[in-house]
Coordinates of C-alpha atoms and ligand atoms in Angstrom, one line a residue:
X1 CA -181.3 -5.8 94.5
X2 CA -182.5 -8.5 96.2
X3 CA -185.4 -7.7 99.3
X4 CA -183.3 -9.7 101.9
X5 CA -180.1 -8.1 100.4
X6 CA -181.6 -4.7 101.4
X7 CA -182.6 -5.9 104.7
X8 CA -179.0 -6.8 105.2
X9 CA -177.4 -3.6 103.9
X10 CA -179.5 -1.8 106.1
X11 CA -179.5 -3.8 109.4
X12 CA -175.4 -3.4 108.8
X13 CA -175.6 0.0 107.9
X14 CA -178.2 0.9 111.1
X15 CA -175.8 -1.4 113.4
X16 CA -172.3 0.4 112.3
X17 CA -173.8 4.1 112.6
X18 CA -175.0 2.8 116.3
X19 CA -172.0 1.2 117.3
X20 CA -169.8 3.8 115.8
X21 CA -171.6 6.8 117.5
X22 CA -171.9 4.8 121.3
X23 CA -168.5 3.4 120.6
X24 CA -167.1 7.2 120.0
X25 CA -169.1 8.5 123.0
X26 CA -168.1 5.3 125.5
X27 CA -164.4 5.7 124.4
X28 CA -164.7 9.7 125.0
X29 CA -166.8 9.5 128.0
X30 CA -164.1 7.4 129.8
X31 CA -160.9 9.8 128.3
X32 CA -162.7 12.8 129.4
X33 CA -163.0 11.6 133.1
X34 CA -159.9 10.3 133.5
X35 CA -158.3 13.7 132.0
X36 CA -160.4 15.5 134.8
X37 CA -159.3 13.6 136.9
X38 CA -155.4 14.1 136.5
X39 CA -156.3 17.4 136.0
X40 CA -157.5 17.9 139.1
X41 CA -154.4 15.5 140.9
X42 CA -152.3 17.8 138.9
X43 CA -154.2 21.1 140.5
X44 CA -153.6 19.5 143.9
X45 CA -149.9 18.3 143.5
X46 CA -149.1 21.7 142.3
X47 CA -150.6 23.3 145.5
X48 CA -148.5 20.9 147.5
X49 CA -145.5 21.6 146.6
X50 CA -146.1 25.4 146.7
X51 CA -146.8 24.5 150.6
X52 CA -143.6 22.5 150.3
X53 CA -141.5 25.1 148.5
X54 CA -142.7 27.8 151.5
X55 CA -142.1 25.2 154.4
X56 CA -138.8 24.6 152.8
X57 CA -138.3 28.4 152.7
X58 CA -139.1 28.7 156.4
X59 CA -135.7 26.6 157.2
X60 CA -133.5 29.6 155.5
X61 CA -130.9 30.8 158.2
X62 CA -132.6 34.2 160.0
X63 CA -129.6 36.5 159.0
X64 CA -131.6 36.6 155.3
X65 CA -134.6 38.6 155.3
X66 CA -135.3 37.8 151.4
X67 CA -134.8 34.5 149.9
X68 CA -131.6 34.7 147.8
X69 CA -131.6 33.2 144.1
X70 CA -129.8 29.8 145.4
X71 CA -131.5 29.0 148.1
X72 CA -134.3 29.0 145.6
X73 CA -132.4 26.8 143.2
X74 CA -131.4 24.2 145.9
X75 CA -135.4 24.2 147.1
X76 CA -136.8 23.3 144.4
X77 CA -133.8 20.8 143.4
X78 CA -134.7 19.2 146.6
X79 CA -138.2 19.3 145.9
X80 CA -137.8 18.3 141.5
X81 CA -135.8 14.9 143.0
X82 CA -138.6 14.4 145.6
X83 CA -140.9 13.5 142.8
X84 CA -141.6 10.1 141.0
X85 CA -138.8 8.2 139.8
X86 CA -138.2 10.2 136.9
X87 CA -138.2 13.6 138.9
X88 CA -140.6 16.2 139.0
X89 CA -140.9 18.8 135.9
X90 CA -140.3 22.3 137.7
X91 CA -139.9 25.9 136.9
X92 CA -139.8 28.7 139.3
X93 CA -139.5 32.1 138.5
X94 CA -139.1 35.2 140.6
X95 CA -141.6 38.5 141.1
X96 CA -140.7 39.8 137.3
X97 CA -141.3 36.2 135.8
X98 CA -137.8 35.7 135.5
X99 CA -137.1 32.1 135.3
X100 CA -134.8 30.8 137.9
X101 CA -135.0 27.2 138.4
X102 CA -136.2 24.2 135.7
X103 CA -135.9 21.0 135.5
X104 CA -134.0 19.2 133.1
X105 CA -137.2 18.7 130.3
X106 CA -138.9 21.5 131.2
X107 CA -139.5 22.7 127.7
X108 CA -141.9 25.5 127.7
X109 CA -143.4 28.1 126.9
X110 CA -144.0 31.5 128.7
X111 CA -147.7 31.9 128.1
X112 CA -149.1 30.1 131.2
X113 CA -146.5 31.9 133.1
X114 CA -148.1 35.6 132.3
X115 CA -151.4 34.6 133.3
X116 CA -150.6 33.0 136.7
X117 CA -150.8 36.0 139.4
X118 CA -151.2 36.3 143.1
X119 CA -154.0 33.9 144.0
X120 CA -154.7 33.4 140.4
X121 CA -153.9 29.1 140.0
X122 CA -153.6 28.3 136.4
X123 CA -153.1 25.4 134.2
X124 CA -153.0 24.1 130.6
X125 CA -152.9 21.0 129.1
X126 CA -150.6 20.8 126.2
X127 CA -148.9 18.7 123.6
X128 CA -145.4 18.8 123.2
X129 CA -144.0 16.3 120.6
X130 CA -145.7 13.1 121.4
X131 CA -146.4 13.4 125.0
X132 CA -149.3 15.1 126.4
X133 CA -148.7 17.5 130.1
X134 CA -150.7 19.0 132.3
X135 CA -148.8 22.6 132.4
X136 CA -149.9 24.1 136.0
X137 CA -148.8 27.1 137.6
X138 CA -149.1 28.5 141.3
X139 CA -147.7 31.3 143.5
X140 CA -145.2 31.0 146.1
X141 CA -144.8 33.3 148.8
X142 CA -141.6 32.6 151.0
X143 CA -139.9 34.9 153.0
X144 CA -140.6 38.4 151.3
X145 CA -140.9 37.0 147.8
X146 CA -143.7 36.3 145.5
X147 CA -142.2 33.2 143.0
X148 CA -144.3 31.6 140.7
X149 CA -144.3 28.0 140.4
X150 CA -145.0 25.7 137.2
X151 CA -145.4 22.3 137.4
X152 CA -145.5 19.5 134.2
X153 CA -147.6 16.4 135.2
X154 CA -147.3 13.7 132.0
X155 CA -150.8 12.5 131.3
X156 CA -149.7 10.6 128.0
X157 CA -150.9 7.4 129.3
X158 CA -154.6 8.7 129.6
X159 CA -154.4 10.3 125.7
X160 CA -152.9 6.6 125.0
X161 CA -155.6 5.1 126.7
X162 CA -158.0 6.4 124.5
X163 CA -156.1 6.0 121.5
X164 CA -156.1 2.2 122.1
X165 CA -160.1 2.5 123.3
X166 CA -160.9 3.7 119.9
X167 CA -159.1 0.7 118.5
X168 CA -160.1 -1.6 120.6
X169 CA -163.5 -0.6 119.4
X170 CA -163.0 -0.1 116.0
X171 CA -162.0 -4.0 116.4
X172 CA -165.1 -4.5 118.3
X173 CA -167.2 -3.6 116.1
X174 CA -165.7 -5.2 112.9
X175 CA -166.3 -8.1 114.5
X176 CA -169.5 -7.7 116.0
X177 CA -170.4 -5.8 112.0
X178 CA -169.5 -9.4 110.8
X179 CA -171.5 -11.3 113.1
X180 CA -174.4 -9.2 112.8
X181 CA -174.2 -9.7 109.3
X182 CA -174.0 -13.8 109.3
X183 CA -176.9 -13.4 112.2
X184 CA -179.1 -11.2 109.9
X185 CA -178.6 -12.8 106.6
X186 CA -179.9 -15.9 107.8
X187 CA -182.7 -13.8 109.9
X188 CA -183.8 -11.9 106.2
X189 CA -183.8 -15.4 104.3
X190 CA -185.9 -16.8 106.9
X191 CA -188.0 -13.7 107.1
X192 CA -188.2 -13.5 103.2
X193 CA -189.0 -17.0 102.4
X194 CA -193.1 -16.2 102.2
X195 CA -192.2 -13.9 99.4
X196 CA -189.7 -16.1 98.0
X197 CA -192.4 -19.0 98.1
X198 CA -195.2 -17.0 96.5
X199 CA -192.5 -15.7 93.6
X200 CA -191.9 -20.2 93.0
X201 CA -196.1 -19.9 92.8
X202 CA -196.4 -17.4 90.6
X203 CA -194.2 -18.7 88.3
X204 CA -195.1 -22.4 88.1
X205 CA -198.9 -20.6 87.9
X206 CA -197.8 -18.8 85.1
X207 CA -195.8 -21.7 83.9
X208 CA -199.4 -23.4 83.3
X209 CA -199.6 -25.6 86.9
X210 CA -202.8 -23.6 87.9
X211 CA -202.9 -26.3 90.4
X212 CA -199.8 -25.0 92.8
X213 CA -200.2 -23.6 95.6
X214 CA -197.9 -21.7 97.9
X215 CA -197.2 -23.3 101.7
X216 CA -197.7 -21.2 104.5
X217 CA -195.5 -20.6 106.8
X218 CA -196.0 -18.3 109.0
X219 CA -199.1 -16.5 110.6
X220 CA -198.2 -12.5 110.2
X221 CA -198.6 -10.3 107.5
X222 CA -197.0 -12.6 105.0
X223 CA -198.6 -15.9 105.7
X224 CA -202.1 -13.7 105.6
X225 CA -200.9 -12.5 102.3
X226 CA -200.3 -16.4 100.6
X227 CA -203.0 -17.2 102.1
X228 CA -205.0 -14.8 100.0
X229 CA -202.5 -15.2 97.4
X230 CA -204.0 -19.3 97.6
X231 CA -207.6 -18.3 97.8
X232 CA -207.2 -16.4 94.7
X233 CA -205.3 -18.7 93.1
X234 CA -207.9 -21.2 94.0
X235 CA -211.1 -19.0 92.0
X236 CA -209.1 -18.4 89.1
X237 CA -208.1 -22.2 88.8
X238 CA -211.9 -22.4 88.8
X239 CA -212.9 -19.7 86.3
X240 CA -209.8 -21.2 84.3
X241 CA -211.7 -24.8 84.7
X242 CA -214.8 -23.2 84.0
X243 CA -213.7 -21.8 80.8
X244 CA -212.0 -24.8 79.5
X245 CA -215.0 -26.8 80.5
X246 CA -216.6 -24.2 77.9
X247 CA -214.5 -24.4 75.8
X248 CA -214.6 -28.5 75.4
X249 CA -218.6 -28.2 75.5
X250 CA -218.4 -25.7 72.7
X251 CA -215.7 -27.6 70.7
X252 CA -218.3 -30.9 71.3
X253 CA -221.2 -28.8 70.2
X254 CA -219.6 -27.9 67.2
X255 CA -218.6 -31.6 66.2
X256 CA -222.0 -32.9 67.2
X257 CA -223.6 -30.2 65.4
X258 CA -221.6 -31.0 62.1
X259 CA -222.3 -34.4 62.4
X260 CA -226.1 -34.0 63.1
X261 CA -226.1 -31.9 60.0
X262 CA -223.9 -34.5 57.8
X263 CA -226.7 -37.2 58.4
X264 CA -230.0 -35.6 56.8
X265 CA -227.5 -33.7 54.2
X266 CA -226.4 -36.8 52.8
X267 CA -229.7 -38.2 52.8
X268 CA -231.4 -35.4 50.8
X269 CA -228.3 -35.3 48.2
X270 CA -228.6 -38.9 47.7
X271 CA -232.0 -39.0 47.1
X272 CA -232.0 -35.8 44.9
X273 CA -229.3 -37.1 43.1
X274 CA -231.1 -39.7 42.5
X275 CA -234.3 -38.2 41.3
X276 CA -232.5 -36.0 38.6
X277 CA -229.9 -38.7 37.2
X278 CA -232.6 -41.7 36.8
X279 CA -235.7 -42.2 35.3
X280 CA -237.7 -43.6 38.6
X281 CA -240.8 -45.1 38.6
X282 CA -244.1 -43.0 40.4
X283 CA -243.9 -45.1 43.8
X284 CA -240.1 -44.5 43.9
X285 CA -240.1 -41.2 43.3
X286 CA -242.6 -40.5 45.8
X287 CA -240.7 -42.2 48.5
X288 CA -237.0 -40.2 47.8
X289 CA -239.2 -37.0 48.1
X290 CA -240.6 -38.0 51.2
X291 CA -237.1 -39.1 52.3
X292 CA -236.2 -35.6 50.8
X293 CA -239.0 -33.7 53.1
X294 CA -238.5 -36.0 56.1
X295 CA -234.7 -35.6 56.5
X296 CA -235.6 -31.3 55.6
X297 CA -237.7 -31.1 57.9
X298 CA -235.6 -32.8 60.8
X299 CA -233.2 -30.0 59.6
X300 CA -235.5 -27.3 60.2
X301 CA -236.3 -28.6 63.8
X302 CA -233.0 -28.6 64.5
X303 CA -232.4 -25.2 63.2
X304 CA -235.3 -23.9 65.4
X305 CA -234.6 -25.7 68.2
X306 CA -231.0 -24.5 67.9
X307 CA -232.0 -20.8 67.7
X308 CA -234.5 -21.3 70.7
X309 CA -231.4 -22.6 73.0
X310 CA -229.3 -19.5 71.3
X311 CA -232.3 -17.2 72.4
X312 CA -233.0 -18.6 75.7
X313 CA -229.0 -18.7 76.6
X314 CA -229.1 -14.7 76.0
X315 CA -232.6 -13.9 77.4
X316 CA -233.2 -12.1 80.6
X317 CA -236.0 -13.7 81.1
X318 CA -239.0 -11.5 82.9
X319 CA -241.0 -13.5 85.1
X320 CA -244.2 -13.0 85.9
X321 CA -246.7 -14.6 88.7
X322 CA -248.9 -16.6 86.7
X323 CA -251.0 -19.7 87.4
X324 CA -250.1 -23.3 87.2
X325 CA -253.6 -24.4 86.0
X326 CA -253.3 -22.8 82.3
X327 CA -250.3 -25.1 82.4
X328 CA -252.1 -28.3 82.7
X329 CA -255.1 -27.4 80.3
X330 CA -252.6 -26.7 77.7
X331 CA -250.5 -30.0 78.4
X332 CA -253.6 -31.9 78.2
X333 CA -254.7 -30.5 75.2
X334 CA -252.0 -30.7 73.4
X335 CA -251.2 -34.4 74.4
X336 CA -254.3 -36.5 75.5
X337 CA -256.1 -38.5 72.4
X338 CA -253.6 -37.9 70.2
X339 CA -250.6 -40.5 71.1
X340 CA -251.5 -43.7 72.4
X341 CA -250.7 -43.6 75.6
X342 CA -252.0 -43.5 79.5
X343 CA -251.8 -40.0 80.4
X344 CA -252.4 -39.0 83.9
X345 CA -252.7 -35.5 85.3
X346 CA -252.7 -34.3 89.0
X347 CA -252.0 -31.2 90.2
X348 CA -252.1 -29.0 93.1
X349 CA -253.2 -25.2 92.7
X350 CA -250.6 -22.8 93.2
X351 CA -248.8 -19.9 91.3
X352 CA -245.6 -19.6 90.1
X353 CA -242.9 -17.0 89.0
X354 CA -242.2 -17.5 85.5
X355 CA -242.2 -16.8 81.7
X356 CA -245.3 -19.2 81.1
X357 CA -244.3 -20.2 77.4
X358 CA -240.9 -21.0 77.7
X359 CA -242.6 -23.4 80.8
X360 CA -244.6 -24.8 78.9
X361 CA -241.8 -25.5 76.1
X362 CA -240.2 -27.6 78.8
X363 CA -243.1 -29.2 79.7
X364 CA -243.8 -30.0 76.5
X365 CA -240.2 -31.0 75.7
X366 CA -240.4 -33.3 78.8
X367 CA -243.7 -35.3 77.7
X368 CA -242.8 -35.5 74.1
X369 CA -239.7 -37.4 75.4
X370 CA -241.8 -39.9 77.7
X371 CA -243.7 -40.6 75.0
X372 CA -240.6 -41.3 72.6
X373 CA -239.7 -43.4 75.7
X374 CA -242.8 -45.7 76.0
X375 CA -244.3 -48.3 74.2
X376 CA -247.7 -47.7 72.6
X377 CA -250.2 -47.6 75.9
X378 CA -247.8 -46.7 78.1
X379 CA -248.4 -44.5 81.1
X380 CA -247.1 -41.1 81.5
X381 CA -248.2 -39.0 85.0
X382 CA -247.8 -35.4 85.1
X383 CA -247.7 -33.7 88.0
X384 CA -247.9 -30.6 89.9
X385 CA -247.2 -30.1 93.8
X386 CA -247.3 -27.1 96.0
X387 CA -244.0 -27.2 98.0
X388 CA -243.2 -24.7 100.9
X389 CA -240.7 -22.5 98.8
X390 CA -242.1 -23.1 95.3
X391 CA -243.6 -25.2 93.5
X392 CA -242.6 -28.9 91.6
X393 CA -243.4 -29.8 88.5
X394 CA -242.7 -33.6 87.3
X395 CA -243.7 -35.7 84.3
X396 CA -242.8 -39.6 85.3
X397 CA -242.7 -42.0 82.5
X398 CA -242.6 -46.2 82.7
X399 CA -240.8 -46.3 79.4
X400 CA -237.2 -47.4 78.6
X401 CA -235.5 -45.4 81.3
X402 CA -231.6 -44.1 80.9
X403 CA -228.5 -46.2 82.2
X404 CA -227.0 -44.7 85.0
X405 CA -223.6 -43.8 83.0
X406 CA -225.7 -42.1 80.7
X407 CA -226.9 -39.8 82.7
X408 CA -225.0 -36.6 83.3
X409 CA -224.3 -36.5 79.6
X410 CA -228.5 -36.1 78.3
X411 CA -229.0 -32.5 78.7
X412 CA -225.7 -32.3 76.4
X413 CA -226.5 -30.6 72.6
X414 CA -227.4 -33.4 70.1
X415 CA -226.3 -36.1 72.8
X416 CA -228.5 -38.9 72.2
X417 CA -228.6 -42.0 74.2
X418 CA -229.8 -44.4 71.2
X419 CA -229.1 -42.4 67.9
X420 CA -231.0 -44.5 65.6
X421 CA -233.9 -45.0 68.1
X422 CA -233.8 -40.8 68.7
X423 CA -233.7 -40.6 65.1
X424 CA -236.5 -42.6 63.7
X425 CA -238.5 -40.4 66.1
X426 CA -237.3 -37.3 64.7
X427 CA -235.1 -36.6 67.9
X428 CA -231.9 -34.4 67.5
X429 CA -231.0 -34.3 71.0
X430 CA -231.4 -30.3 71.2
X431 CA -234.7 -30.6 73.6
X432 CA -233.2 -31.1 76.8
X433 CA -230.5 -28.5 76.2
X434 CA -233.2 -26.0 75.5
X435 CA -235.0 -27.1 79.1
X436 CA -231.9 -26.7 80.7
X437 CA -231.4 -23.5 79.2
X438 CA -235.0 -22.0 80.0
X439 CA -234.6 -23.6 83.8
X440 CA -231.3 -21.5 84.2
X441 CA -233.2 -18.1 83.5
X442 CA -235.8 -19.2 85.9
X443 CA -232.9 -19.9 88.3
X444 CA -233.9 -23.8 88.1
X445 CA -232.5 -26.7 87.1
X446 CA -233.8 -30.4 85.8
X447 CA -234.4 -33.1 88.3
X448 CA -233.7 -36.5 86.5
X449 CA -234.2 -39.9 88.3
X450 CA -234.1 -42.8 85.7
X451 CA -233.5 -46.5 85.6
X452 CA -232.8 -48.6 82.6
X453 CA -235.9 -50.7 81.7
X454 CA -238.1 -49.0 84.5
X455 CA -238.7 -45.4 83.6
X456 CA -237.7 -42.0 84.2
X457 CA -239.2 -38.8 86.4
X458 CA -238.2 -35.4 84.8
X459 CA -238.7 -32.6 87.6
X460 CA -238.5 -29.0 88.3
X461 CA -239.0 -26.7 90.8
X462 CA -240.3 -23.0 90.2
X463 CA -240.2 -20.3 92.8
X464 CA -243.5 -19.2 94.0
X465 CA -245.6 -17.0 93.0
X466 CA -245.2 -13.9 95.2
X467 CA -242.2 -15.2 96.7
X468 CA -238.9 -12.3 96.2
X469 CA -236.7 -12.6 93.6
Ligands
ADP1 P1 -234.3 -35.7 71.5 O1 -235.4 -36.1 72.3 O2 -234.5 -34.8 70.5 O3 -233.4 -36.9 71.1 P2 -233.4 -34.6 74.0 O4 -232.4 -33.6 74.3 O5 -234.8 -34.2 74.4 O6 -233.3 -34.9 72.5 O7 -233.1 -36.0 74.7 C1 -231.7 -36.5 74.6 C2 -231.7 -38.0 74.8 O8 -232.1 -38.3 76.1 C3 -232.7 -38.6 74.0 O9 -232.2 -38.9 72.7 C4 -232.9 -39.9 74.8 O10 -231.9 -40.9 74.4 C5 -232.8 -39.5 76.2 N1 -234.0 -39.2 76.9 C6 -234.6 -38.1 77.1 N2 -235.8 -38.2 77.8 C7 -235.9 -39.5 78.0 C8 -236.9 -40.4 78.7 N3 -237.9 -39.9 79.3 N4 -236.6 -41.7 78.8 C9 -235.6 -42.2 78.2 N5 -234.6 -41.5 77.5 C10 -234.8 -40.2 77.4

């Protein structure tokens, strides 16, 4: 069942049990005091005409010393057509309860009669066919007798009264059941629409639009709840981003890795093929074996450099406060007088938090490309400064530079800006993945400012030495 359905059935339910019950008591509240209060009129009217009866008695001629039988009978005659229109309901019965008087109506029984006494006022209220009476009865004492009295007052109208009250009512709250409901269904769809919104979100989220999101529309618990409902929705549209971003980089990685393989493959088959199915002279022979150990041994850079990237992705790397200097000494050793080119060191001293040979792998990555990038005596600075939170390493280069568009794609697997250019000088465009890789262990990432025909600055920044992880 629907959540504003049960909202409904039990608003309705809760408003009819309510109604009902202060409906019942209302309707019964009113019935019981107006039956008190006839009772009581009834009480009265009964001691009135006992006074009458006596004061009637008092009249009798004096030669009687006891009240004969039909004096009785014509007193209460008089006092029976001194009532309302319709005449009073009278019985009157002498000292042994023997009836000797009633009224034309008066229909019943003895029981009240036996327990009325002398000074004992009784009364009943009783139902006799579809009317409803007040039975009361009283004791009169006129001249030397002791007569008992009953009187019938008809309180039909008050049992009526409530009869109609309770349908009256029962109308009542029909109608008001029906209203309620109209008032509360529209109340419980209004109150329900969060949830009803957030179901549409899930759905279309589910459905593949990871972009949807649920409105808000109201500030309580439910609005709090799409509101989280959005901000989680928002992170795993990230992660979901994140992974097909993944996903695409591994799919290019694969297709760029095939096709950097296809390249020196075809080249060594050729030339092998050629080597076993002709007779070549010395000089060509020499050349397809060196096209042969050329195009292998790209391969096996690639493969190493490859594994490297596959290592460093997976290493937790443990860093270690080490010296910068060491750095340096082994950049210049490893570079200066045997390229020509410019080099140019400066550095400040200064520690830093690393792994110091997957450092200098970057490093070495970084001037290997500024020298790819320059002509023959080119300059190429390599630097080293002492910043406040760490410490920045940069290797600048006046070569050919990157174009701007160019850019954000270098630090791809086996993206190469120029392929032939890369190629002739045994690039495979795996290096700057593998800096990027190393940097991310040592929570770092490359700095790269370029400009087409001017140059490029590769930078870094290391934490410290000493500083907290
Ligand atoms: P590789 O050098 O093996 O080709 P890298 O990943 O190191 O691979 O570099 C990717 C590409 O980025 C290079 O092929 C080159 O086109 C470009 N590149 C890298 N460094 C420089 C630089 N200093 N100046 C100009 N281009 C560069």
């Amino acid at each position: 069942m629907k959540f504003s359905m049960k909202i409904l059935l039990w608003t309705i339910i809760v408003m009819a049990l309510a109604l009902g019950f202060s409906g019942f008591y209302f309707v019964n509240y009113v019935f019981e005091t107006s039956l008190e209060r006839e009772v009581g009129q009834a009480v009265d009217e009964s001691s009135i005409l006992g006074f009458a009866f006596e004061t009637a008695a008092l009249s009798v001629p004096a030669k009687y010393s006891v009240l004969p039988n039909n004096t009785v009978e014509e007193i209460a005659s008089n006092l029976e057509r001194g009532g309302q229109s319709t005449g009073r309901l009278l019985r009157i019965s002498d000292e042994e309860k023997n009836v000797l008087y009633t009224s034309d109506g008066f229909e019943m029984d003895d029981e009240l009669l036996q327990q009325t006494g002398e000074n004992i006022k009784t009364y009943r209220i009783i139902q006799v066919g579809e009317k409803y009476y007040i039975h009361t009865g009283t004791t009169v004492n006129a001249l030397n007798r002791i007569l008992y009295l009953e009187n019938m007052k008809d309180v039909s109208e008050v049992f009526t009264e409530r009869e109609m009250g309770f349908s009256l009512y029962r109308k009542v709250t029909l109608v008001m059941l029906f209203v309620g409901m109209v008032i509360m269904q529209i109340i419980s769809s209004l109150l329900t629409k969060p949830v009803r919104l957030l179901t549409e979100a899930t759905k279309r989220m589910a459905a593949g639009d990871y972009a949807y999101r649920a409105k808000q529309i109201s500030q309580d618990e439910l609005g709090q709840l799409t509101k989280d409902f959005n901000s989680m929705a928002g992170a795993l549209e990230q992660n979901i981003q994140m992974l097909e971003e993944e996903i695409e980089a591994k799919e290019e990685f694969m297709g760029a890795f095939a096709h950097e393989l296809k390249t020196p493959l075809t080249a060594i088959i050729g030339y092998a093929d050629m080597l076993r199915s002709h007779k070549l002279d010395e000089e060509k022979s020499i050349m397809s074996a060196n096209y042969i150990y050329t195009e292998g041994k790209r391969l096996e850079t690639m493969s190493l450099r490859l594994l490297d990237i596959i290592v460093a992705g997976k290493e937790e790397a443990e860093l270690q406060e080490v010296p910068v200097e060491p750095v340096f000494d082994y950049l210049e050793e490893m570079f200066v007088g045997r390229r020509k080119i410019e080099f140019y060191f400066e550095h400040e001293p200064g520690t830093v938090l690393a792994e110091i040979n997957l450092i200098k792998t970057v490093l070495v990555n970084l001037v290997d490309n500024a020298c790819k990038a320059s002509e023959e005596g080119g300059r190429i600075e390599i630097s080293g400064q002492a910043l406040e939170n760490g410490y920045r390493f940069a290797v600048r280069d006046y070569g050919i530079g990157i174009p701007e568009e160019e850019l954000h794609k270098i630090t791809k697997a086996f993206y190469m800006v120029d392929k032939s250019r890369a190629r002739s000088k045994n690039g495979a465009g795996l290096g700057l993945a593998l800096c990027v890789e190393i940097l991310k262990i040592h929570h770092s990432e490359l700095e790269i400012e370029s400009e087409a025909g001017k140059g490029s600055c590769f930078g870094f920044i290391l934490a410290k030495g000493g500083a907290k992880e």
